[in-house]
Short mmCIF file of C-alpha atoms in Angstrom, two decimals:
data_model
loop_
_atom_site.label_atom_id
_atom_site.label_comp_id
_atom_site.label_asym_id
_atom_site.label_seq_id
_atom_site.Cartn_x
_atom_site.Cartn_y
_atom_site.Cartn_z
CA UNK A 64 54.30 -3.47 -26.33
CA UNK A 65 55.73 -2.86 -30.11
CA UNK A 66 57.80 -4.65 -31.69
CA UNK A 67 59.37 -1.79 -33.91
CA UNK A 68 60.90 0.93 -31.49
CA UNK A 69 59.42 4.60 -32.36
CA UNK A 70 62.70 6.20 -32.24
CA UNK A 71 61.14 9.70 -31.26
CA UNK A 72 59.32 7.36 -28.06
CA UNK A 73 61.99 5.66 -27.15
CA UNK A 74 65.67 4.67 -27.21
CA UNK A 75 65.73 3.03 -30.65
CA UNK A 76 68.61 5.12 -33.07
CA UNK A 77 66.72 7.60 -35.50
CA UNK A 78 67.68 5.54 -38.29
CA UNK A 79 67.92 1.85 -36.87
CA UNK A 80 63.87 1.21 -37.49
CA UNK A 81 63.25 -1.83 -39.76
CA UNK A 82 62.61 -0.60 -43.32
CA UNK A 83 58.97 -1.41 -43.59
CA UNK A 84 59.11 -1.82 -47.61
CA UNK A 85 59.46 0.10 -50.49
CA UNK A 86 56.68 -1.30 -52.49
CA UNK A 87 54.60 0.82 -55.53
CA UNK A 88 51.64 1.46 -54.11
CA UNK A 89 50.25 3.51 -57.52
CA UNK A 90 47.91 1.04 -58.16
CA UNK A 91 46.12 2.34 -54.68
CA UNK A 92 46.95 5.24 -54.26
CA UNK A 93 48.46 7.02 -57.13
CA UNK A 94 47.55 7.94 -60.70
CA UNK A 95 46.28 5.27 -61.55
CA UNK A 96 43.62 5.69 -59.53
CA UNK A 97 42.83 9.33 -60.41
CA UNK A 98 42.78 8.24 -64.31
CA UNK A 99 39.97 5.92 -63.05
CA UNK A 100 38.16 8.31 -60.71
CA UNK A 101 38.30 10.67 -63.93
CA UNK A 102 36.84 8.53 -66.26
CA UNK A 103 34.14 8.00 -64.33
CA UNK A 104 33.09 11.31 -63.63
CA UNK A 105 33.45 12.58 -66.57
CA UNK A 106 34.56 10.12 -69.19
CA UNK A 107 33.11 8.15 -71.96
CA UNK A 108 33.06 4.61 -70.11
CA UNK A 109 31.45 5.20 -66.70
CA UNK A 110 30.32 1.72 -66.47
CA UNK A 111 34.21 0.19 -67.19
CA UNK A 112 35.40 2.79 -64.74
CA UNK A 113 32.86 1.24 -61.78
CA UNK A 114 33.76 -1.61 -62.66
CA UNK A 115 37.68 -1.06 -62.89
CA UNK A 116 37.14 0.82 -59.42
CA UNK A 117 35.41 -2.13 -57.67
CA UNK A 118 37.89 -4.28 -59.27
CA UNK A 119 41.01 -2.27 -57.75
CA UNK A 120 38.89 -1.78 -54.18
CA UNK A 121 38.63 -5.63 -53.42
CA UNK A 122 42.47 -5.78 -54.86
CA UNK A 123 43.11 -3.38 -52.15
CA UNK A 124 41.29 -4.79 -49.54
CA UNK A 125 43.20 -8.57 -50.19
CA UNK A 126 46.30 -7.00 -49.93
CA UNK A 127 45.36 -5.73 -47.02
CA UNK A 128 44.28 -8.66 -45.34
CA UNK A 129 47.41 -10.23 -46.99
CA UNK A 130 49.66 -8.08 -45.47
CA UNK A 131 48.32 -8.22 -41.80
CA UNK A 132 47.60 -11.44 -41.32
CA UNK A 133 49.39 -13.56 -43.33
CA UNK A 134 53.10 -11.91 -43.35
CA UNK A 135 54.13 -13.08 -40.00
CA UNK A 136 54.26 -16.17 -38.32
CA UNK A 137 52.57 -15.37 -35.41
CA UNK A 138 49.46 -14.91 -37.18
CA UNK A 139 49.62 -18.90 -36.93
CA UNK A 140 48.07 -18.67 -33.52
CA UNK A 141 45.16 -16.44 -34.15
CA UNK A 142 42.43 -19.64 -34.41
CA UNK A 143 43.36 -19.90 -30.92
CA UNK A 144 40.79 -16.94 -29.76
CA UNK A 145 38.07 -18.29 -31.32
CA UNK A 146 38.58 -21.69 -29.79
CA UNK A 147 39.14 -20.22 -26.75
CA UNK A 148 35.47 -18.66 -26.81
CA UNK A 149 34.07 -22.40 -28.26
CA UNK A 150 35.74 -24.57 -25.07
CA UNK A 151 34.03 -21.45 -22.34
CA UNK A 152 30.80 -22.61 -24.40
CA UNK A 153 30.96 -26.24 -24.23
CA UNK A 154 33.03 -27.25 -20.99
CA UNK A 155 33.68 -25.24 -17.72
CA UNK A 156 37.55 -26.17 -18.06
CA UNK A 157 38.31 -22.17 -17.22
CA UNK A 158 42.58 -23.78 -17.55
CA UNK A 159 42.35 -24.27 -20.64
CA UNK A 160 39.90 -21.23 -21.99
CA UNK A 161 42.88 -19.57 -20.02
CA UNK A 162 45.24 -20.52 -22.01
CA UNK A 163 44.19 -20.59 -25.06
CA UNK A 164 43.01 -16.60 -24.85
CA UNK A 165 46.56 -16.20 -23.63
CA UNK A 166 47.94 -17.72 -27.05
CA UNK A 167 44.96 -16.01 -29.28
CA UNK A 168 45.86 -13.12 -27.36
CA UNK A 169 49.91 -13.12 -28.69
CA UNK A 170 49.48 -12.46 -32.65
CA UNK A 171 46.97 -9.46 -32.16
CA UNK A 172 49.17 -7.39 -29.91
CA UNK A 173 52.04 -7.67 -32.36
CA UNK A 174 49.81 -6.83 -35.23
CA UNK A 175 48.41 -4.06 -33.12
CA UNK A 176 51.71 -2.73 -32.67
CA UNK A 177 52.46 -2.94 -36.29
CA UNK A 178 49.50 -1.20 -37.25
CA UNK A 179 50.23 1.87 -34.61
CA UNK A 180 53.31 2.10 -36.49
CA UNK A 181 52.08 1.75 -40.12
CA UNK A 182 49.42 4.66 -39.06
CA UNK A 183 52.43 6.87 -37.08
CA UNK A 184 54.03 7.00 -40.52
CA UNK A 185 51.01 9.19 -41.66
CA UNK A 186 50.94 11.36 -38.67
CA UNK A 187 54.42 12.78 -38.23
CA UNK A 188 56.63 12.76 -35.39
CA UNK A 189 55.15 14.70 -32.45
CA UNK A 190 51.37 12.86 -33.29
CA UNK A 191 53.09 9.46 -33.95
CA UNK A 192 55.00 9.34 -30.90
CA UNK A 193 51.52 9.95 -28.94
CA UNK A 194 50.45 7.21 -30.74
CA UNK A 195 53.04 4.87 -29.88
CA UNK A 196 53.00 6.05 -25.88
CA UNK A 197 48.99 5.39 -25.62
CA UNK A 198 48.99 2.06 -27.94
CA UNK A 199 52.52 0.44 -27.30
CA UNK A 200 51.15 -1.39 -24.18
CA UNK A 201 47.44 -1.23 -25.34
CA UNK A 202 47.20 -5.15 -24.75
CA UNK A 203 48.03 -4.59 -20.93
CA UNK A 204 45.77 -1.66 -20.54
CA UNK A 205 43.10 -3.46 -22.01
CA UNK A 206 43.05 -6.40 -20.03
CA UNK A 207 44.07 -4.32 -16.92
CA UNK A 208 40.79 -2.70 -17.52
CA UNK A 209 38.52 -5.30 -17.66
CA UNK A 210 40.13 -6.69 -14.56
CA UNK A 211 39.31 -3.23 -13.44
CA UNK A 212 35.79 -3.76 -14.32
CA UNK A 213 35.36 -6.87 -12.24
CA UNK A 214 37.53 -5.21 -9.24
CA UNK A 215 40.18 -7.45 -9.67
CA UNK A 216 42.75 -4.58 -8.38
CA UNK A 217 45.82 -7.39 -7.45
CA UNK A 218 45.59 -8.88 -10.72
CA UNK A 219 45.91 -5.09 -12.78
CA UNK A 220 48.50 -4.33 -10.20
CA UNK A 221 50.54 -7.73 -10.35
CA UNK A 222 49.93 -8.33 -14.19
CA UNK A 223 51.28 -4.34 -14.71
CA UNK A 224 54.18 -5.18 -12.35
CA UNK A 225 54.95 -8.51 -13.97
CA UNK A 226 55.18 -6.76 -17.41
CA UNK A 227 57.64 -4.45 -16.20
CA UNK A 228 59.83 -6.79 -14.56
CA UNK A 229 59.66 -9.07 -17.71
CA UNK A 230 60.81 -6.63 -19.67
CA UNK A 231 63.39 -5.60 -17.69
CA UNK A 232 64.49 -9.01 -16.88
CA UNK A 233 63.80 -11.64 -19.07
CA UNK A 234 63.59 -9.58 -22.71
CA UNK A 235 66.60 -6.87 -21.89
CA UNK A 236 68.58 -10.33 -20.88
CA UNK A 237 67.76 -12.21 -24.14
CA UNK A 238 68.75 -9.06 -25.98
CA UNK A 239 71.94 -9.14 -24.45
CA UNK A 240 72.82 -13.03 -24.43
CA UNK A 241 71.73 -13.70 -27.90
CA UNK A 242 73.85 -10.23 -29.07
CA UNK A 243 76.58 -11.36 -26.93
CA UNK A 244 76.97 -14.98 -28.56
CA UNK A 245 76.41 -13.42 -32.16
CA UNK A 246 79.41 -10.89 -31.38
CA UNK A 247 81.05 -12.39 -28.97
CA UNK A 248 84.66 -10.97 -29.64
CA UNK A 249 83.68 -8.02 -28.56
CA UNK A 250 81.32 -5.66 -26.16
CA UNK A 251 78.77 -4.58 -28.06
CA UNK A 252 77.87 -0.55 -27.70
CA UNK A 253 74.60 1.31 -26.85
CA UNK A 254 73.52 4.89 -25.85
CA UNK A 255 74.35 5.14 -22.48
CA UNK A 256 73.09 8.57 -22.01
CA UNK A 257 68.92 7.50 -22.58
CA UNK A 258 69.75 4.29 -20.82
CA UNK A 259 70.70 6.89 -17.76
CA UNK A 260 67.14 8.79 -18.26
CA UNK A 261 65.27 5.87 -18.33
CA UNK A 262 66.79 4.93 -15.05
CA UNK A 263 65.90 7.72 -13.32
CA UNK A 264 61.90 7.69 -14.58
CA UNK A 265 62.11 4.10 -13.46
CA UNK A 266 63.28 5.09 -10.04
CA UNK A 267 61.11 8.27 -10.07
CA UNK A 268 58.06 5.01 -10.48
CA UNK A 269 59.63 3.35 -7.75
CA UNK A 270 58.99 6.32 -5.43
CA UNK A 271 55.29 6.60 -6.38
CA UNK A 272 55.23 2.76 -5.50
CA UNK A 273 57.04 2.98 -2.29
CA UNK A 274 55.57 5.86 -0.57
CA UNK A 275 52.11 4.99 0.04
CA UNK A 276 52.55 1.11 0.57
CA UNK A 277 55.03 2.52 3.53
CA UNK A 278 52.15 4.40 4.72
CA UNK A 279 50.18 1.68 4.19
CA UNK A 280 52.27 -0.06 6.37
CA UNK A 281 53.60 2.14 9.20
CA UNK A 282 50.01 3.12 10.08
CA UNK A 283 51.10 6.84 9.42
CA UNK A 284 47.89 7.82 7.56
CA UNK A 285 45.73 10.96 8.51
CA UNK A 286 42.92 9.45 7.42
CA UNK A 287 42.67 5.78 7.65
CA UNK A 288 42.04 4.26 4.54
CA UNK A 289 41.80 7.46 2.77
CA UNK A 290 45.20 8.89 3.25
CA UNK A 291 46.77 6.51 0.76
CA UNK A 292 44.15 6.19 -2.03
CA UNK A 293 44.40 10.12 -2.37
CA UNK A 294 48.04 9.86 -1.94
CA UNK A 295 48.30 7.45 -5.13
CA UNK A 296 46.02 9.33 -6.84
CA UNK A 297 47.58 12.80 -6.83
CA UNK A 298 51.26 10.74 -7.18
CA UNK A 299 49.84 9.39 -10.27
CA UNK A 300 48.34 13.10 -12.16
CA UNK A 301 52.35 13.78 -11.39
CA UNK A 302 53.60 11.13 -12.93
CA UNK A 303 51.52 11.46 -15.92
CA UNK A 304 52.70 14.91 -16.11
CA UNK A 305 56.51 13.66 -16.14
CA UNK A 306 55.84 10.79 -18.15
CA UNK A 307 54.53 13.84 -21.10
CA UNK A 308 57.62 15.74 -20.09
CA UNK A 309 59.60 13.23 -21.40
CA UNK A 310 58.02 12.83 -24.49
CA UNK A 311 58.61 16.80 -25.06
CA UNK A 312 62.10 15.71 -24.25
CA UNK A 313 62.36 13.40 -26.48
CA UNK A 314 60.36 14.60 -29.69
CA UNK A 315 61.24 18.42 -29.52
CA UNK A 316 64.89 18.90 -27.63
CA UNK A 317 67.06 15.70 -27.67
CA UNK A 318 66.87 14.08 -30.44
CA UNK A 319 70.66 14.07 -31.45
CA UNK A 320 71.05 12.07 -28.40
CA UNK A 321 68.95 8.80 -30.13
CA UNK A 322 71.50 8.44 -33.05
CA UNK A 323 72.76 4.60 -32.85
CA UNK A 324 76.66 4.63 -31.86
CA UNK A 325 79.64 3.03 -33.43
CA UNK A 326 82.11 0.60 -31.99
CA UNK A 327 84.24 4.03 -30.43
CA UNK A 328 81.42 5.27 -28.70
CA UNK A 329 80.35 7.91 -31.34
CA UNK A 330 77.00 9.18 -32.65
CA UNK A 331 76.65 7.40 -36.30
CA UNK A 332 75.53 9.14 -39.59
CA UNK A 333 72.57 8.86 -40.37
CA UNK A 334 71.03 9.08 -43.69
CA UNK A 335 67.98 11.06 -44.39
CA UNK A 336 66.78 9.98 -47.69
CA UNK A 337 66.48 6.55 -46.45
CA UNK A 338 64.18 7.67 -43.51
CA UNK A 339 62.43 9.92 -46.70
CA UNK A 340 62.59 6.62 -48.83
CA UNK A 341 60.38 4.42 -45.83
CA UNK A 342 56.59 4.15 -47.11
CA UNK A 343 54.13 2.20 -44.84
CA UNK A 344 52.58 -0.90 -46.35
CA UNK A 345 49.10 0.00 -45.82
CA UNK A 346 47.23 3.12 -46.31
CA UNK A 347 45.86 5.30 -43.84
CA UNK A 348 42.48 4.80 -43.86
CA UNK A 349 43.22 0.79 -43.44
CA UNK A 350 45.54 1.66 -40.91
CA UNK A 351 42.66 3.12 -38.59
CA UNK A 352 40.67 0.08 -39.46
CA UNK A 353 43.27 -2.27 -38.73
CA UNK A 354 43.61 -0.71 -35.28
CA UNK A 355 40.10 -0.65 -34.74
CA UNK A 356 39.78 -4.08 -35.35
CA UNK A 357 42.32 -5.52 -33.32
CA UNK A 358 41.57 -3.16 -30.32
CA UNK A 359 37.82 -4.53 -30.53
CA UNK A 360 39.02 -8.34 -31.03
CA UNK A 361 42.32 -8.24 -28.33
CA UNK A 362 39.02 -6.35 -25.67
CA UNK A 363 36.45 -9.02 -26.42
CA UNK A 364 39.57 -12.32 -25.72
CA UNK A 365 40.68 -10.37 -22.73
CA UNK A 366 37.11 -10.78 -20.76
CA UNK A 367 37.56 -14.66 -20.98
CA UNK A 368 41.02 -14.32 -19.87
CA UNK A 369 40.39 -12.37 -17.19
CA UNK A 370 37.21 -14.32 -16.33
CA UNK A 371 39.16 -17.89 -16.66
CA UNK A 372 41.55 -16.08 -14.02
CA UNK A 373 40.87 -17.77 -10.76
CA UNK A 374 39.89 -20.75 -12.05
CA UNK A 375 42.91 -21.27 -13.69
CA UNK A 376 44.45 -21.30 -10.45
CA UNK A 377 42.62 -23.61 -9.04
CA UNK A 378 43.09 -25.56 -11.66
CA UNK A 379 47.38 -26.10 -12.13
CA UNK A 380 46.94 -25.09 -8.16
CA UNK A 381 49.74 -22.35 -8.55
CA UNK A 382 48.91 -18.46 -7.31
CA UNK A 383 47.17 -16.07 -8.76
CA UNK A 384 49.88 -13.93 -8.30
CA UNK A 385 52.27 -16.09 -10.36
CA UNK A 386 49.59 -15.84 -13.05
CA UNK A 387 49.62 -12.25 -12.79
CA UNK A 388 53.22 -11.32 -12.92
CA UNK A 389 54.60 -14.25 -14.72
CA UNK A 390 51.94 -15.88 -17.01
CA UNK A 391 50.19 -12.69 -18.45
CA UNK A 392 52.80 -10.40 -19.51
CA UNK A 393 53.81 -13.27 -22.24
CA UNK A 394 50.51 -12.13 -24.03
CA UNK A 395 51.94 -8.32 -24.35
CA UNK A 396 55.67 -9.06 -24.58
CA UNK A 397 56.42 -12.35 -26.84
CA UNK A 398 56.68 -9.80 -29.57
CA UNK A 399 58.34 -7.64 -28.19
CA UNK A 400 60.74 -10.27 -26.68
CA UNK A 401 61.52 -11.96 -30.15
CA UNK A 402 62.14 -8.43 -31.64
CA UNK A 403 64.50 -7.35 -29.04
CA UNK A 404 66.67 -10.67 -29.79
CA UNK A 405 66.33 -9.85 -33.12
CA UNK A 406 68.02 -6.08 -33.25
CA UNK A 407 70.80 -7.65 -30.75
CA UNK A 408 71.69 -9.87 -33.27
CA UNK A 409 71.86 -7.48 -35.80
CA UNK A 410 74.12 -5.08 -33.47
CA UNK A 411 71.21 -2.92 -33.12
CA UNK A 412 71.57 -2.96 -29.56
CA UNK A 413 69.95 0.84 -29.27
CA UNK A 414 66.55 -0.56 -30.92
CA UNK A 415 66.58 -3.62 -28.28
CA UNK A 416 67.10 -1.24 -25.33
CA UNK A 417 63.72 1.23 -26.72
CA UNK A 418 62.11 -2.35 -27.14
CA UNK A 419 62.75 -3.67 -23.32
CA UNK A 420 63.56 -0.45 -21.15
CA UNK A 421 61.37 2.02 -23.21
CA UNK A 422 58.29 -0.45 -22.72
CA UNK A 423 59.21 -0.69 -19.31
CA UNK A 424 59.18 2.75 -18.36
CA UNK A 425 55.58 3.30 -20.68
CA UNK A 426 54.12 1.23 -18.03
CA UNK A 427 55.34 2.33 -14.79
CA UNK A 428 54.60 6.39 -15.88
CA UNK A 429 52.06 5.94 -18.09
CA UNK A 430 50.17 2.52 -17.75
CA UNK A 431 50.05 2.03 -14.28
CA UNK A 432 48.91 6.04 -13.11
CA UNK A 433 46.92 5.31 -16.06
CA UNK A 434 44.96 2.60 -14.78
CA UNK A 435 44.89 4.33 -11.20
CA UNK A 436 42.87 7.31 -12.99
CA UNK A 437 40.49 4.98 -15.26
CA UNK A 438 40.15 3.19 -11.39
CA UNK A 439 39.34 6.79 -10.16
CA UNK A 440 36.63 7.24 -12.77
CA UNK A 441 34.94 3.95 -12.16
CA UNK A 442 34.82 4.32 -8.72
CA UNK A 443 37.13 1.27 -8.25
CA UNK A 444 40.10 1.97 -4.72
CA UNK A 445 42.76 1.12 -7.18
CA UNK A 446 45.63 2.86 -5.88
CA UNK A 447 50.17 2.67 -5.97
CA UNK A 448 49.88 0.50 -2.96
CA UNK A 449 51.04 -2.63 -4.97
CA UNK A 450 52.18 -4.05 -1.30
CA UNK A 451 55.77 -4.34 0.28
CA UNK A 452 57.29 -7.64 -1.50
CA UNK A 453 56.24 -6.58 -4.90
CA UNK A 454 57.94 -3.24 -4.50
CA UNK A 455 60.75 -5.06 -3.32
CA UNK A 456 60.78 -6.77 -5.88
CA UNK A 457 60.09 -3.55 -8.28
CA UNK A 458 62.74 -1.79 -6.18
CA UNK A 459 65.76 -4.45 -6.51
CA UNK A 460 65.29 -4.86 -10.24
CA UNK A 461 65.30 -1.18 -11.12
CA UNK A 462 69.06 -0.94 -9.39
CA UNK A 463 70.62 -4.14 -11.02
CA UNK A 464 69.55 -3.30 -14.10
CA UNK A 465 70.51 0.21 -13.73
CA UNK A 466 73.85 -0.38 -12.63
CA UNK A 467 74.41 -2.93 -15.71
CA UNK A 468 73.61 -0.30 -18.31
CA UNK A 469 75.80 2.21 -16.80
CA UNK A 470 79.02 1.34 -18.40
CA UNK A 471 76.71 1.93 -21.99
CA UNK A 472 78.59 -1.64 -22.72
CA UNK A 473 76.84 -5.71 -23.26
CA UNK A 474 77.97 -8.77 -23.63
CA UNK A 475 76.72 -12.34 -23.00
CA UNK A 476 77.21 -12.39 -19.48
CA UNK A 477 75.33 -9.53 -18.43
CA UNK A 478 72.44 -11.16 -20.78
CA UNK A 479 72.49 -13.88 -19.13
CA UNK A 480 72.83 -12.52 -15.24
CA UNK A 481 69.58 -10.47 -15.93
CA UNK A 482 67.86 -14.04 -17.13
CA UNK A 483 69.03 -15.82 -14.03
CA UNK A 484 67.87 -12.82 -11.79
CA UNK A 485 64.12 -13.39 -13.67
CA UNK A 486 64.04 -17.01 -12.75
CA UNK A 487 64.79 -15.82 -9.52
CA UNK A 488 61.73 -13.57 -9.47
CA UNK A 489 59.33 -16.12 -10.86
CA UNK A 490 60.17 -18.90 -8.43
CA UNK A 491 59.67 -16.49 -5.56
CA UNK A 492 56.09 -15.37 -7.15
CA UNK A 493 55.67 -19.23 -7.24
CA UNK A 494 55.77 -19.57 -3.85
CA UNK A 495 53.87 -15.90 -3.25
CA UNK A 496 50.78 -16.12 -1.18
CA UNK A 497 49.08 -12.63 -1.85
CA UNK A 498 47.93 -11.88 1.80
CA UNK A 499 45.21 -9.64 0.37
CA UNK A 500 43.23 -12.52 -1.40
CA UNK A 501 40.27 -10.76 -1.48
CA UNK A 502 41.77 -8.30 -3.56
CA UNK A 503 42.31 -10.24 -6.31
CA UNK A 504 38.88 -12.00 -6.93
CA UNK A 505 35.50 -9.92 -7.96
CA UNK A 506 34.14 -9.01 -4.67
CA UNK A 507 34.89 -5.58 -4.57
CA UNK A 508 36.45 -3.71 -1.99
CA UNK A 509 34.62 -0.53 -0.36
CA UNK A 510 36.41 2.65 -2.11
CA UNK A 511 37.41 5.21 0.69
#
């Protein structure tokens, strides 16, 4: 989940990215540093040079920590992570451990997206696009891999489904609603052609999930218990190929379709010089280090989060399905939610759609099949049979959103409709009992 929509990857405009800053980095990376190094190698003041370099390094580290850890108000939630570990050690209150872990991961997910955007500034469009495809929803994937490792396959399926539903209904709905209230006297416009492409990919994902479910419930498998899993693995590979082709389509052949639209529906102008002037706020090496640190910390906290799911369900007397579909996606989508609303209120609706629909496409066409392949490698029977109820909810959601996007305009009423649809979905999962309860626990099913 990323806050800033990558223009090459998603439906955000090419020039609508938020400017990261125009700070002078010469004291960190420019001529001043070169002069100090030159003096230390052959100058007359090696001791002074070493002291200067050490001071510069210390200043650079402090500056990097300040930018990454203290520049966002969401980071106030970071202490909840260590607190969750402390509660887990001292008590058996799994419900409290779950909610504290959930709150602790939210700022980490946002910072992971930020660091990925920073690193993408140094890599160019193609590699930057692949970075965003890989780390854009890294939090959801990390949680899913931990759940796969302990055999909680239904939690993996439902949490990924919940991320798609949350982005398409709640995040997009709030963006349309807030933007419509700010610009209440006009209809906001966005690039309709890119919305159609993403809707097509989402329908393809529904197809991939629907056929294994139908095969299972009609008992028409050639080899009972095996054909369904084999079909899921084959379809996952096809979906990954399709998503790779989609990335190439965006990065190489259709850049002009991701230009912003003006009120008349035409392509807006793009100032190339403004894009070139954008500078990252941290260096490439710092971005790589922070990427590793954030990923490791999210991975560590995810273990406590996943282990506490069943305990939280029993403590709060709510279904595991509701926790997986509604509560877990909050981790990955909270920062996206705020970003999409902010961009919509600035009349940058293409970025809002890139955040919401682009992230849904990423999960559906990359995240879900990727987890099937990882499960295959782990020897876990992760498949695309999400059960009839979940598949039907996804199918109807994609149809509703596709119909609302087909005109290329938005207003507050469309946003309100999407929010109300999400409330219906949330209520449905609150009363939904998973018939395959054995797959929500740590009991491993026998692989076909």
